[in-house]
Amino acid sequence: MTLLKSGIITTAIFSFALFSGSTALAKDTALKPIPSTLRGTWKGAYTTTDAGYSFTLTVSKYRLTQNGIKFNMQSDRNSKSSTGFIMSNKPNKKGYWKFTLTVSHDKMYLKRTKKNGKTALIRYSYDTHRKPVVQYLFK
């Protein structure tokens, strides 16, 4: 009888440790959604010293889609997904949210604003020559 009780207690303690550890792990890997102010379908033109073309950026809760190419939010900063990105935990002091591609570490900054009385999304990034590119995208 004593052996049975000690076996039940050991199982209960092991189960508690297992379940409490898995909830902590779930909290660490939980994704924070993209802010609703950035979400929607935005259209603009990409112009650099080398090229220029129109494009569409669709921002949803956990995904960015640019001209049909989908990028999914990752919880692991070390992920090597070719279509993954990491979002900053909060905007920087100028109000821009940072998005970083997990493979190339290319960065893009997004901020909702007004331009000429219209709602706009500022997309700040860098071209292939490491020159800043600022674009205004409209709904």
Short mmCIF file of C-alpha atoms in Angstrom, two decimals:
data_model
loop_
_atom_site.label_atom_id
_atom_site.label_comp_id
_atom_site.label_asym_id
_atom_site.label_seq_id
_atom_site.Cartn_x
_atom_site.Cartn_y
_atom_site.Cartn_z
CA MET A 1 0.00 0.00 0.00
CA THR A 2 2.82 2.41 0.86
CA LEU A 3 4.55 1.58 -2.41
CA LEU A 4 1.34 2.33 -4.31
CA LYS A 5 0.93 5.71 -2.56
CA SER A 6 4.53 6.72 -3.27
CA GLY A 7 4.09 5.71 -6.93
CA ILE A 8 0.95 7.85 -7.25
CA ILE A 9 2.65 10.84 -5.58
CA THR A 10 5.71 10.50 -7.83
CA THR A 11 3.48 10.34 -10.92
CA ALA A 12 1.51 13.38 -9.76
CA ILE A 13 4.68 15.44 -9.16
CA PHE A 14 6.16 14.39 -12.52
CA SER A 15 2.91 15.25 -14.32
CA PHE A 16 2.72 18.66 -12.62
CA ALA A 17 6.31 19.45 -13.61
CA LEU A 18 5.68 18.27 -17.15
CA PHE A 19 2.51 20.34 -17.64
CA SER A 20 3.81 23.46 -15.91
CA GLY A 21 6.95 23.32 -18.06
CA SER A 22 4.96 22.94 -21.28
CA THR A 23 2.83 26.01 -20.54
CA ALA A 24 5.97 28.04 -19.93
CA LEU A 25 7.31 26.83 -23.25
CA ALA A 26 4.05 27.74 -24.96
CA LYS A 27 4.27 31.27 -23.55
CA ASP A 28 7.84 31.67 -24.84
CA THR A 29 6.90 30.65 -28.38
CA ALA A 30 3.59 32.54 -28.61
CA LEU A 31 3.41 34.96 -31.49
CA LYS A 32 2.42 38.55 -30.96
CA PRO A 33 0.12 39.57 -33.84
CA ILE A 34 0.97 42.41 -36.20
CA PRO A 35 -0.73 45.59 -34.90
CA SER A 36 -4.16 46.16 -36.44
CA THR A 37 -3.18 49.71 -37.47
CA LEU A 38 -0.72 48.23 -39.99
CA ARG A 39 -3.07 45.58 -41.40
CA GLY A 40 -4.75 45.84 -44.77
CA THR A 41 -3.84 45.96 -48.45
CA TRP A 42 -1.49 48.79 -49.33
CA LYS A 43 -0.40 49.85 -52.83
CA GLY A 44 2.58 51.89 -53.87
CA ALA A 45 5.60 52.16 -56.13
CA TYR A 46 9.07 50.86 -55.37
CA THR A 47 11.67 53.21 -56.81
CA THR A 48 15.43 53.00 -56.31
CA THR A 49 18.48 54.02 -58.27
CA ASP A 50 18.34 50.68 -60.12
CA ALA A 51 14.66 49.94 -60.65
CA GLY A 52 11.10 51.05 -60.25
CA TYR A 53 7.85 49.09 -60.22
CA SER A 54 4.45 49.14 -58.57
CA PHE A 55 3.70 46.66 -55.84
CA THR A 56 1.08 45.58 -53.34
CA LEU A 57 1.78 44.84 -49.68
CA THR A 58 -0.89 42.93 -47.77
CA VAL A 59 -0.49 42.83 -44.00
CA SER A 60 -2.59 40.35 -42.02
CA LYS A 61 -2.45 39.13 -38.42
CA TYR A 62 0.61 36.86 -38.86
CA ARG A 63 1.59 37.27 -42.52
CA LEU A 64 3.03 39.79 -44.97
CA THR A 65 2.39 39.29 -48.68
CA GLN A 66 4.30 41.36 -51.23
CA ASN A 67 3.31 40.91 -54.88
CA GLY A 68 2.02 37.41 -54.15
CA ILE A 69 5.06 36.25 -52.15
CA LYS A 70 3.98 35.23 -48.63
CA PHE A 71 6.14 35.74 -45.55
CA ASN A 72 5.02 34.11 -42.30
CA MET A 73 5.80 35.36 -38.82
CA GLN A 74 8.24 33.15 -36.90
CA SER A 75 8.57 32.79 -33.14
CA ASP A 76 12.17 31.58 -33.29
CA ARG A 77 14.77 34.24 -34.09
CA ASN A 78 17.14 31.48 -35.27
CA SER A 79 14.65 30.10 -37.78
CA LYS A 80 16.07 29.53 -41.26
CA SER A 81 12.72 29.65 -43.05
CA SER A 82 13.19 31.33 -46.44
CA THR A 83 9.76 32.94 -46.09
CA GLY A 84 9.85 33.82 -42.41
CA PHE A 85 10.17 37.09 -40.54
CA ILE A 86 10.45 38.37 -36.99
CA MET A 87 8.61 41.47 -35.76
CA SER A 88 9.92 43.78 -33.02
CA ASN A 89 8.17 43.62 -29.64
CA LYS A 90 7.31 47.32 -29.75
CA PRO A 91 7.76 50.24 -32.13
CA ASN A 92 10.99 52.24 -31.99
CA LYS A 93 11.05 55.79 -30.59
CA LYS A 94 9.85 57.19 -33.95
CA GLY A 95 6.88 54.80 -34.06
CA TYR A 96 8.18 52.33 -36.68
CA TRP A 97 7.68 48.58 -36.28
CA LYS A 98 10.73 46.58 -37.41
CA PHE A 99 10.33 43.45 -39.54
CA THR A 100 13.42 41.28 -40.16
CA LEU A 101 13.64 38.41 -42.65
CA THR A 102 14.99 35.35 -40.82
CA VAL A 103 17.34 34.14 -43.57
CA SER A 104 18.82 37.32 -45.06
CA HIS A 105 18.34 39.58 -42.01
CA ASP A 106 17.03 42.31 -44.35
CA LYS A 107 15.06 44.87 -42.39
CA MET A 108 11.91 46.82 -43.20
CA TYR A 109 10.18 49.37 -40.99
CA LEU A 110 6.44 50.13 -41.16
CA LYS A 111 4.43 52.99 -39.67
CA ARG A 112 0.87 54.17 -40.28
CA THR A 113 0.47 57.90 -40.89
CA LYS A 114 -1.39 60.53 -42.94
CA LYS A 115 -0.10 62.03 -46.20
CA ASN A 116 -2.07 64.70 -48.05
CA GLY A 117 -5.13 63.86 -45.94
CA LYS A 118 -5.03 60.14 -46.86
CA THR A 119 -4.18 57.22 -44.61
CA ALA A 120 -0.77 55.92 -45.61
CA LEU A 121 1.75 53.32 -44.58
CA ILE A 122 5.38 54.42 -44.58
CA ARG A 123 7.71 51.61 -45.65
CA TYR A 124 11.32 52.35 -44.80
CA SER A 125 13.96 49.93 -46.08
CA TYR A 126 17.31 49.79 -47.87
CA ASP A 127 18.14 49.06 -51.51
CA THR A 128 20.90 46.76 -52.78
CA HIS A 129 23.45 49.59 -52.38
CA ARG A 130 22.45 50.05 -48.70
CA LYS A 131 20.79 53.39 -49.50
CA PRO A 132 17.57 54.22 -47.58
CA VAL A 133 14.31 53.86 -49.51
CA VAL A 134 11.19 55.56 -48.13
CA GLN A 135 7.85 54.73 -49.73
CA TYR A 136 4.30 55.82 -49.04
CA LEU A 137 1.70 53.10 -49.59
CA PHE A 138 -2.02 53.83 -49.74
CA LYS A 139 -5.12 51.66 -49.19
#
